[in-house]
Amino acid sequence: MAIRYVTSGESHGKALIGILEGIPSGLPVSDGDIDRELRRRQRGHGRGGRMKIEADRANILSGIRFGKTIGSPIALLIENKDWQNWEDEMSVIPLTSSLNKGRNKGELGASPRPGHADLAGAVKYDTHDMRNILERSSARETAMRAALGAIAKRFLSEFGIKIGSYVIQIGKVQSSKLKVKSSEKELLESFRSAEISPVRCPDKISSKKMVHLIDKALKEGNSLGGIFEVFAAGVPIGLGSHIQWDKRLDGKLAQALMSIQAIKGVEIGMGFEMSKKSGSEVMDEIFYKKFGVRSSELRITHHGFYRKTNNAGGIEGGMTNGMPIIIRAAMKPIPTLRKPLHSVDINTKKPIKAAYERSDICAVPAAGVVGEAMTALVIADTFLEKFGGDSMAEVKRNYNSYLKYISGF
């Protein structure tokens, strides 16, 4: 593994902390690059009240000097402004009788929410106070993933690799633009359209329907899930490997996307739809044009091989094939409901309504941004595994040598 990263912090604790190791020296990085991704993660129709409290900004603690990486681990900190309202509940000081009296326990400590980590975590970590579980399992942690992913994106951009996402479904409302895209131009157009949509959907008509559906769920005390699509364009052929199970890039990407809170399914390219069709309908036929030739539909790769379709989603045999990587992730509805479902008090074992904690109605647009971050971190890691280097200059020399090789293949 060329890149390692870890996050720390609780949802209502003082701060989130992240450490990213493996980024070569000499990469220009600014706090603006990181804060831009944090703002994108906070947007989206259906977000909860906390987004009005937090205005996330990353504090760079180490690993960057005079605007460039220096090769050492990069440490970031994002303060939780809402912590001021939770100082007693999230105190690190041993609990005293006076402090215990002042705590706002509510029902949450003993009332697990269906669909959340509450019950399983309480049993696993031997606690009857489920705040110990929900604080870390909360999707608040993804703010730091977005921050670390911003640095990975910045690294990949030096090599012409672009990563983006957009929403293709919320609830039962689907975008009309569901076909797996094969051209970088089409992907970037969808991304730009999504960035001005309140639900990050490139289809204006579907976007309006999604907003209406979210408003309806809010009135009903319900929540909604959906599907987002992440793409990586400009990725060279040959990242990943077929040699061992843990070297396959599609496996790494699937695990990374599945690690995002509330994600319950991931597919590459056409994914599950492939199972309904014959081989001749789904395999992406191979064509060749001389290096440097461009068409209105396709950007011909450095090696000249290309496809007119992209059903495989840019990955074959665990390796990139030169086409854009396309990943779709399904997000379940958020389990915290304003009209709670049935649960059990873990102390008395009596029936009780599940606890309610301030939450979003729909976070699919934000999850797409987190999906971009995780995709960027995986691809950056795989890229550095192949091309190596302790400095950006060294990585670029190695990469340019590879491009020269494949142009003559």
Tab-separated table of C-alpha atoms in Angstrom:
chain	number	residue	atom	x	y	z
A	1	MET	CA	0.000	0.000	0.000
A	2	ALA	CA	1.535	3.321	-1.107
A	3	ILE	CA	-0.956	5.558	0.695
A	4	ARG	CA	-2.173	5.101	4.252
A	5	TYR	CA	-4.720	7.188	6.081
A	6	VAL	CA	-6.650	7.135	9.318
A	7	THR	CA	-9.346	9.330	10.850
A	8	SER	CA	-10.262	9.995	14.462
A	9	GLY	CA	-12.931	11.904	16.334
A	10	GLU	CA	-16.552	11.721	17.443
A	11	SER	CA	-19.558	13.433	15.903
A	12	HIS	CA	-20.001	15.847	18.828
A	13	GLY	CA	-16.427	15.784	20.102
A	14	LYS	CA	-13.996	18.689	19.863
A	15	ALA	CA	-12.742	17.875	16.386
A	16	LEU	CA	-12.108	15.376	13.628
A	17	ILE	CA	-8.502	14.447	12.932
A	18	GLY	CA	-7.017	12.832	9.842
A	19	ILE	CA	-3.524	11.677	8.898
A	20	LEU	CA	-2.551	10.941	5.292
A	21	GLU	CA	0.794	9.313	4.528
A	22	GLY	CA	2.436	8.535	1.202
A	23	ILE	CA	1.843	11.695	-0.826
A	24	PRO	CA	5.125	12.582	-2.604
A	25	SER	CA	6.915	15.834	-1.902
A	26	GLY	CA	6.390	18.834	-4.138
A	27	LEU	CA	2.616	18.617	-4.642
A	28	PRO	CA	0.988	22.072	-4.440
A	29	VAL	CA	-1.859	21.931	-1.889
A	30	SER	CA	-3.827	24.788	-0.352
A	31	ASP	CA	-6.450	24.871	2.358
A	32	GLY	CA	-8.755	26.218	-0.357
A	33	ASP	CA	-8.472	22.903	-2.241
A	34	ILE	CA	-9.627	21.070	0.873
A	35	ASP	CA	-12.288	23.525	2.047
A	36	ARG	CA	-13.917	23.463	-1.397
A	37	GLU	CA	-14.634	19.752	-0.998
A	38	LEU	CA	-15.898	20.268	2.553
A	39	ARG	CA	-18.408	22.849	1.310
A	40	ARG	CA	-19.585	20.496	-1.435
A	41	ARG	CA	-20.166	17.760	1.143
A	42	GLN	CA	-22.354	20.064	3.242
A	43	ARG	CA	-24.689	21.021	0.410
A	44	GLY	CA	-27.795	19.219	-0.772
A	45	HIS	CA	-31.539	19.502	-0.312
A	46	GLY	CA	-32.577	17.339	2.625
A	47	ARG	CA	-29.605	17.958	4.903
A	48	GLY	CA	-30.272	18.393	8.626
A	49	GLY	CA	-29.973	21.328	10.994
A	50	ARG	CA	-26.333	20.677	11.815
A	51	MET	CA	-25.267	21.985	8.416
A	52	LYS	CA	-26.492	25.408	9.599
A	53	ILE	CA	-24.146	25.187	12.587
A	54	GLU	CA	-20.994	23.810	11.004
A	55	ALA	CA	-19.007	25.652	8.342
A	56	ASP	CA	-16.268	23.084	7.962
A	57	ARG	CA	-12.714	24.252	7.410
A	58	ALA	CA	-9.571	22.162	7.529
A	59	ASN	CA	-6.604	23.198	9.631
A	60	ILE	CA	-3.379	21.840	8.146
A	61	LEU	CA	-1.147	20.786	11.030
A	62	SER	CA	1.780	19.132	9.274
A	63	GLY	CA	3.171	17.737	6.037
A	64	ILE	CA	2.820	20.932	3.982
A	65	ARG	CA	5.305	23.815	3.918
A	66	PHE	CA	5.128	26.947	1.810
A	67	GLY	CA	2.152	25.543	-0.074
A	68	LYS	CA	3.692	22.203	-1.062
A	69	THR	CA	3.851	18.728	0.437
A	70	ILE	CA	7.199	17.757	1.940
A	71	GLY	CA	6.802	13.969	1.887
A	72	SER	CA	5.966	13.541	5.569
A	73	PRO	CA	2.510	12.574	6.904
A	74	ILE	CA	-0.130	15.247	6.388
A	75	ALA	CA	-2.225	15.919	9.488
A	76	LEU	CA	-5.561	17.747	9.274
A	77	LEU	CA	-7.998	18.943	11.915
A	78	ILE	CA	-11.639	19.981	11.465
A	79	GLU	CA	-13.217	21.621	14.490
A	80	ASN	CA	-16.752	20.663	15.504
A	81	LYS	CA	-18.485	23.936	16.327
A	82	ASP	CA	-21.447	22.021	17.739
A	83	TRP	CA	-19.157	20.619	20.454
A	84	GLN	CA	-19.878	23.726	22.531
A	85	ASN	CA	-23.428	22.430	22.980
A	86	TRP	CA	-22.157	18.987	24.010
A	87	GLU	CA	-19.246	19.731	26.336
A	88	ASP	CA	-20.813	17.993	29.352
A	89	GLU	CA	-22.121	15.005	27.399
A	90	MET	CA	-18.802	14.492	25.583
A	91	SER	CA	-16.444	15.381	28.433
A	92	VAL	CA	-13.153	13.481	28.650
A	93	ILE	CA	-13.083	14.017	32.419
A	94	PRO	CA	-14.102	11.005	34.565
A	95	LEU	CA	-17.814	11.125	35.380
A	96	THR	CA	-18.652	12.549	38.820
A	97	SER	CA	-22.013	12.611	40.574
A	98	SER	CA	-22.426	16.342	39.937
A	99	LEU	CA	-21.507	16.019	36.267
A	100	ASN	CA	-23.833	13.030	35.911
A	101	LYS	CA	-26.770	15.079	37.197
A	102	GLY	CA	-26.176	17.725	34.555
A	103	ARG	CA	-26.105	15.312	31.636
A	104	ASN	CA	-28.844	15.380	29.057
A	105	LYS	CA	-29.296	11.608	28.805
A	106	GLY	CA	-32.677	11.472	27.105
A	107	GLU	CA	-33.845	8.156	25.664
A	108	LEU	CA	-30.890	7.648	23.368
A	109	GLY	CA	-28.652	5.895	25.871
A	110	ALA	CA	-30.866	2.799	26.045
A	111	SER	CA	-33.039	2.933	22.923
A	112	PRO	CA	-31.304	1.470	19.843
A	113	ARG	CA	-32.433	2.640	16.400
A	114	PRO	CA	-33.265	-0.020	13.788
A	115	GLY	CA	-30.780	0.176	10.936
A	116	HIS	CA	-28.098	1.924	12.994
A	117	ALA	CA	-24.919	0.648	14.660
A	118	ASP	CA	-26.424	1.220	18.139
A	119	LEU	CA	-27.360	-2.293	19.277
A	120	ALA	CA	-24.586	-4.314	17.630
A	121	GLY	CA	-21.998	-1.809	18.826
A	122	ALA	CA	-23.346	-1.771	22.390
A	123	VAL	CA	-23.103	-5.563	22.615
A	124	LYS	CA	-19.670	-5.700	20.963
A	125	TYR	CA	-18.087	-2.982	23.114
A	126	ASP	CA	-19.936	-3.877	26.328
A	127	THR	CA	-21.704	-0.575	26.956
A	128	HIS	CA	-25.263	0.345	27.865
A	129	ASP	CA	-24.686	3.948	26.791
A	130	MET	CA	-25.107	3.839	23.044
A	131	ARG	CA	-23.774	7.351	22.589
A	132	ASN	CA	-20.366	5.670	22.761
A	133	ILE	CA	-21.329	3.881	19.530
A	134	LEU	CA	-23.327	6.431	17.574
A	135	GLU	CA	-20.750	9.201	18.032
A	136	ARG	CA	-18.117	7.376	16.003
A	137	SER	CA	-20.448	5.527	13.638
A	138	SER	CA	-22.052	8.826	12.600
A	139	ALA	CA	-21.493	10.031	9.038
A	140	ARG	CA	-19.966	13.181	10.516
A	141	GLU	CA	-16.701	11.229	10.199
A	142	THR	CA	-16.932	11.540	6.413
A	143	ALA	CA	-16.055	15.238	6.617
A	144	MET	CA	-12.478	14.165	7.237
A	145	ARG	CA	-12.623	11.607	4.435
A	146	ALA	CA	-13.666	14.417	2.087
A	147	ALA	CA	-10.713	16.486	3.307
A	148	LEU	CA	-8.160	13.705	2.811
A	149	GLY	CA	-9.720	12.829	-0.533
A	150	ALA	CA	-9.269	16.437	-1.666
A	151	ILE	CA	-5.504	15.986	-1.401
A	152	ALA	CA	-5.688	12.730	-3.373
A	153	LYS	CA	-7.744	14.529	-6.034
A	154	ARG	CA	-5.145	17.288	-6.184
A	155	PHE	CA	-2.445	14.658	-6.719
A	156	LEU	CA	-4.364	12.904	-9.499
A	157	SER	CA	-5.112	16.186	-11.270
A	158	GLU	CA	-1.366	16.546	-11.936
A	159	PHE	CA	-1.744	13.568	-14.269
A	160	GLY	CA	-4.959	14.659	-15.974
A	161	ILE	CA	-7.216	12.384	-13.905
A	162	LYS	CA	-10.587	13.940	-13.078
A	163	ILE	CA	-13.008	12.573	-10.489
A	164	GLY	CA	-16.631	13.602	-10.002
A	165	SER	CA	-20.075	12.319	-9.096
A	166	TYR	CA	-23.774	12.947	-9.521
A	167	VAL	CA	-27.032	11.553	-8.192
A	168	ILE	CA	-29.056	9.293	-10.472
A	169	GLN	CA	-31.838	8.250	-8.087
A	170	ILE	CA	-33.536	9.372	-4.868
A	171	GLY	CA	-36.317	7.159	-3.581
A	172	LYS	CA	-38.255	5.972	-6.623
A	173	VAL	CA	-37.353	9.009	-8.745
A	174	GLN	CA	-34.725	8.105	-11.346
A	175	SER	CA	-32.711	10.348	-13.615
A	176	SER	CA	-33.341	9.853	-17.312
A	177	LYS	CA	-29.559	9.751	-17.812
A	178	LEU	CA	-28.877	6.227	-16.564
A	179	LYS	CA	-26.828	4.839	-19.455
A	180	VAL	CA	-23.220	4.057	-18.510
A	181	LYS	CA	-21.177	6.807	-20.141
A	182	SER	CA	-18.123	6.163	-22.297
A	183	SER	CA	-16.787	9.655	-23.013
A	184	GLU	CA	-14.992	12.051	-20.696
A	185	LYS	CA	-16.849	14.965	-22.279
A	186	GLU	CA	-20.255	13.513	-21.416
A	187	LEU	CA	-19.187	12.729	-17.854
A	188	LEU	CA	-17.875	16.232	-17.221
A	189	GLU	CA	-21.027	17.786	-18.674
A	190	SER	CA	-23.173	15.719	-16.302
A	191	PHE	CA	-20.914	16.692	-13.407
A	192	ARG	CA	-21.172	20.408	-14.165
A	193	SER	CA	-24.963	20.173	-14.425
A	194	ALA	CA	-25.119	18.291	-11.126
A	195	GLU	CA	-23.089	20.937	-9.306
A	196	ILE	CA	-25.843	23.529	-9.811
A	197	SER	CA	-28.670	21.165	-8.822
A	198	PRO	CA	-30.006	21.221	-5.227
A	199	VAL	CA	-29.807	17.410	-5.202
A	200	ARG	CA	-26.719	17.094	-7.433
A	201	CYS	CA	-28.720	15.453	-10.234
A	202	PRO	CA	-27.794	16.427	-13.833
A	203	ASP	CA	-31.376	15.880	-15.052
A	204	LYS	CA	-33.364	19.090	-14.370
A	205	ILE	CA	-36.789	17.441	-14.519
A	206	SER	CA	-35.796	14.568	-12.244
A	207	SER	CA	-34.045	17.032	-9.936
A	208	LYS	CA	-37.304	18.904	-9.319
A	209	LYS	CA	-39.125	15.642	-8.639
A	210	MET	CA	-36.436	14.619	-6.151
A	211	VAL	CA	-36.753	17.912	-4.262
A	212	HIS	CA	-40.515	17.418	-4.059
A	213	LEU	CA	-40.063	13.849	-2.793
A	214	ILE	CA	-37.644	14.988	-0.077
A	215	ASP	CA	-40.077	17.696	1.053
A	216	LYS	CA	-42.808	15.067	1.240
A	217	ALA	CA	-40.608	12.774	3.357
A	218	LEU	CA	-39.864	15.668	5.710
A	219	LYS	CA	-43.556	16.288	6.301
A	220	GLU	CA	-44.134	12.579	6.918
A	221	GLY	CA	-41.235	12.265	9.385
A	222	ASN	CA	-39.481	9.844	7.049
A	223	SER	CA	-36.108	9.568	5.286
A	224	LEU	CA	-34.917	8.652	1.790
A	225	GLY	CA	-32.018	6.831	0.178
A	226	GLY	CA	-30.872	6.687	-3.414
A	227	ILE	CA	-28.061	6.000	-5.861
A	228	PHE	CA	-25.074	8.116	-6.874
A	229	GLU	CA	-22.519	7.538	-9.603
A	230	VAL	CA	-18.808	8.296	-9.280
A	231	PHE	CA	-16.478	8.527	-12.272
A	232	ALA	CA	-12.746	8.794	-12.811
A	233	ALA	CA	-11.780	10.040	-16.269
A	234	GLY	CA	-8.290	10.144	-17.756
A	235	VAL	CA	-7.110	7.059	-15.859
A	236	PRO	CA	-4.339	5.217	-17.757
A	237	ILE	CA	-4.593	1.608	-18.805
A	238	GLY	CA	-2.954	-0.914	-16.474
A	239	LEU	CA	-3.709	0.196	-12.905
A	240	GLY	CA	-4.537	-2.710	-10.598
A	241	SER	CA	-3.792	-6.357	-11.324
A	242	HIS	CA	-5.348	-9.746	-12.023
A	243	ILE	CA	-2.549	-11.571	-10.179
A	244	GLN	CA	-4.053	-11.718	-6.660
A	245	TRP	CA	-7.517	-11.081	-5.225
A	246	ASP	CA	-6.370	-8.112	-3.135
A	247	LYS	CA	-4.697	-6.411	-6.102
A	248	ARG	CA	-7.882	-6.125	-8.155
A	249	LEU	CA	-8.850	-2.469	-8.473
A	250	ASP	CA	-12.589	-3.096	-8.681
A	251	GLY	CA	-12.409	-5.001	-5.387
A	252	LYS	CA	-10.555	-2.128	-3.720
A	253	LEU	CA	-13.053	0.420	-5.011
A	254	ALA	CA	-16.044	-1.663	-3.945
A	255	GLN	CA	-14.661	-1.996	-0.413
A	256	ALA	CA	-13.901	1.725	-0.210
A	257	LEU	CA	-17.392	2.748	-1.331
A	258	MET	CA	-19.059	0.152	0.904
A	259	SER	CA	-17.192	1.607	3.876
A	260	ILE	CA	-19.206	4.831	3.613
A	261	GLN	CA	-21.975	4.981	6.186
A	262	ALA	CA	-25.382	3.726	4.893
A	263	ILE	CA	-24.017	2.356	1.598
A	264	LYS	CA	-25.544	-1.092	0.994
A	265	GLY	CA	-24.587	-1.875	-2.590
A	266	VAL	CA	-21.895	-1.075	-5.171
A	267	GLU	CA	-21.640	-1.924	-8.855
A	268	ILE	CA	-19.013	-1.220	-11.515
A	269	GLY	CA	-20.208	-0.081	-14.932
A	270	MET	CA	-23.442	-1.786	-15.934
A	271	GLY	CA	-23.107	-4.028	-12.882
A	272	PHE	CA	-26.158	-6.111	-12.029
A	273	GLU	CA	-27.845	-5.310	-15.346
A	274	MET	CA	-25.185	-7.406	-17.083
A	275	SER	CA	-26.666	-10.541	-15.539
A	276	LYS	CA	-29.857	-10.029	-17.547
A	277	LYS	CA	-28.154	-9.893	-20.939
A	278	SER	CA	-26.109	-12.126	-23.228
A	279	GLY	CA	-22.363	-11.772	-23.620
A	280	SER	CA	-22.593	-10.228	-27.069
A	281	GLU	CA	-24.794	-7.464	-25.661
A	282	VAL	CA	-22.514	-6.319	-22.852
A	283	MET	CA	-18.869	-6.869	-23.839
A	284	ASP	CA	-17.143	-3.641	-24.900
A	285	GLU	CA	-15.693	-4.286	-28.360
A	286	ILE	CA	-12.118	-3.153	-28.980
A	287	PHE	CA	-11.097	-0.687	-31.704
A	288	TYR	CA	-7.889	1.108	-32.635
A	289	LYS	CA	-6.976	4.517	-33.989
A	290	LYS	CA	-3.542	6.007	-34.368
A	291	PHE	CA	-2.254	7.899	-31.330
A	292	GLY	CA	-3.376	11.525	-31.210
A	293	VAL	CA	-6.575	11.093	-33.235
A	294	ARG	CA	-9.656	12.587	-31.589
A	295	SER	CA	-13.337	12.254	-32.427
A	296	SER	CA	-16.371	14.245	-31.312
A	297	GLU	CA	-17.428	11.380	-29.027
A	298	LEU	CA	-14.197	9.867	-27.731
A	299	ARG	CA	-10.811	10.973	-26.481
A	300	ILE	CA	-8.459	8.416	-27.981
A	301	THR	CA	-6.063	7.094	-25.344
A	302	HIS	CA	-2.258	7.254	-25.549
A	303	HIS	CA	-2.089	3.662	-26.765
A	304	GLY	CA	-4.757	4.059	-29.451
A	305	PHE	CA	-7.059	1.277	-28.241
A	306	TYR	CA	-10.585	2.365	-27.362
A	307	ARG	CA	-14.170	1.184	-26.910
A	308	LYS	CA	-17.448	2.601	-28.195
A	309	THR	CA	-19.247	1.385	-25.081
A	310	ASN	CA	-18.224	1.252	-21.428
A	311	ASN	CA	-20.397	-1.434	-19.879
A	312	ALA	CA	-17.408	-2.764	-17.910
A	313	GLY	CA	-17.043	0.617	-16.238
A	314	GLY	CA	-13.401	1.006	-17.215
A	315	ILE	CA	-12.146	-2.107	-15.406
A	316	GLU	CA	-11.533	-5.594	-16.834
A	317	GLY	CA	-9.809	-8.388	-14.922
A	318	GLY	CA	-9.188	-6.083	-11.977
A	319	MET	CA	-7.261	-3.611	-14.170
A	320	THR	CA	-8.111	-0.293	-15.788
A	321	ASN	CA	-8.624	-0.607	-19.546
A	322	GLY	CA	-8.233	3.068	-20.435
A	323	MET	CA	-11.928	3.918	-20.403
A	324	PRO	CA	-13.481	6.053	-17.634
A	325	ILE	CA	-14.074	4.233	-14.357
A	326	ILE	CA	-17.784	4.215	-13.479
A	327	ILE	CA	-19.018	3.181	-10.023
A	328	ARG	CA	-22.558	3.280	-8.660
A	329	ALA	CA	-23.391	3.093	-4.965
A	330	ALA	CA	-26.788	2.536	-3.343
A	331	MET	CA	-27.485	4.369	-0.101
A	332	LYS	CA	-30.203	3.160	2.249
A	333	PRO	CA	-32.571	5.672	3.895
A	334	ILE	CA	-31.082	7.262	7.009
A	335	PRO	CA	-32.175	5.131	10.018
A	336	THR	CA	-32.949	8.046	12.359
A	337	LEU	CA	-36.660	8.823	11.891
A	338	ARG	CA	-38.818	11.631	13.251
A	339	LYS	CA	-41.579	9.060	13.539
A	340	PRO	CA	-39.570	6.336	15.304
A	341	LEU	CA	-39.954	2.607	14.719
A	342	HIS	CA	-40.310	-0.090	17.360
A	343	SER	CA	-37.296	-0.955	19.487
A	344	VAL	CA	-36.427	-2.387	22.915
A	345	ASP	CA	-34.983	-0.683	25.993
A	346	ILE	CA	-31.684	-2.536	26.471
A	347	ASN	CA	-31.884	-2.112	30.254
A	348	THR	CA	-35.499	-3.080	30.975
A	349	LYS	CA	-35.967	-5.199	27.816
A	350	LYS	CA	-39.404	-3.610	27.421
A	351	PRO	CA	-40.823	-2.359	24.099
A	352	ILE	CA	-40.016	1.271	23.358
A	353	LYS	CA	-39.923	3.626	20.407
A	354	ALA	CA	-36.469	4.104	18.903
A	355	ALA	CA	-34.660	7.285	19.883
A	356	TYR	CA	-34.600	10.351	17.660
A	357	GLU	CA	-31.357	12.244	17.095
A	358	ARG	CA	-31.156	15.329	14.881
A	359	SER	CA	-30.487	14.009	11.409
A	360	ASP	CA	-30.776	14.484	7.658
A	361	ILE	CA	-33.810	13.551	5.596
A	362	CYS	CA	-31.680	12.630	2.587
A	363	ALA	CA	-27.882	12.667	2.329
A	364	VAL	CA	-27.390	11.021	-1.077
A	365	PRO	CA	-25.944	14.207	-2.673
A	366	ALA	CA	-23.369	14.475	0.126
A	367	ALA	CA	-22.576	10.755	-0.045
A	368	GLY	CA	-21.606	11.221	-3.687
A	369	VAL	CA	-18.950	13.746	-2.673
A	370	VAL	CA	-17.616	11.295	-0.076
A	371	GLY	CA	-17.656	8.621	-2.780
A	372	GLU	CA	-15.416	10.848	-4.895
A	373	ALA	CA	-12.987	11.147	-1.985
A	374	MET	CA	-12.791	7.404	-1.417
A	375	THR	CA	-12.372	6.767	-5.145
A	376	ALA	CA	-9.576	9.335	-5.314
A	377	LEU	CA	-7.741	7.787	-2.364
A	378	VAL	CA	-7.918	4.288	-3.876
A	379	ILE	CA	-6.822	5.388	-7.349
A	380	ALA	CA	-4.010	7.562	-5.955
A	381	ASP	CA	-2.775	4.584	-3.945
A	382	THR	CA	-2.902	2.265	-6.963
A	383	PHE	CA	-1.279	4.919	-9.164
A	384	LEU	CA	1.639	5.309	-6.756
A	385	GLU	CA	1.996	1.543	-6.392
A	386	LYS	CA	2.637	1.384	-10.131
A	387	PHE	CA	4.635	4.557	-10.765
A	388	GLY	CA	6.237	5.152	-7.356
A	389	GLY	CA	8.472	8.032	-6.384
A	390	ASP	CA	9.257	10.131	-3.334
A	391	SER	CA	8.818	13.424	-5.181
A	392	MET	CA	6.317	14.655	-7.744
A	393	ALA	CA	9.142	15.109	-10.241
A	394	GLU	CA	10.119	11.449	-9.882
A	395	VAL	CA	6.528	10.216	-10.231
A	396	LYS	CA	6.062	12.340	-13.353
A	397	ARG	CA	9.241	10.947	-14.914
A	398	ASN	CA	8.039	7.421	-14.257
A	399	TYR	CA	4.559	8.149	-15.589
A	400	ASN	CA	5.819	9.857	-18.744
A	401	SER	CA	8.079	6.880	-19.399
A	402	TYR	CA	5.035	4.603	-19.173
A	403	LEU	CA	3.048	6.798	-21.571
A	404	LYS	CA	5.925	6.607	-24.034
A	405	TYR	CA	5.958	2.824	-23.705
A	406	ILE	CA	2.232	2.328	-24.263
A	407	SER	CA	2.176	4.732	-27.213
A	408	GLY	CA	4.401	2.279	-29.048
A	409	PHE	CA	2.696	-0.911	-27.883
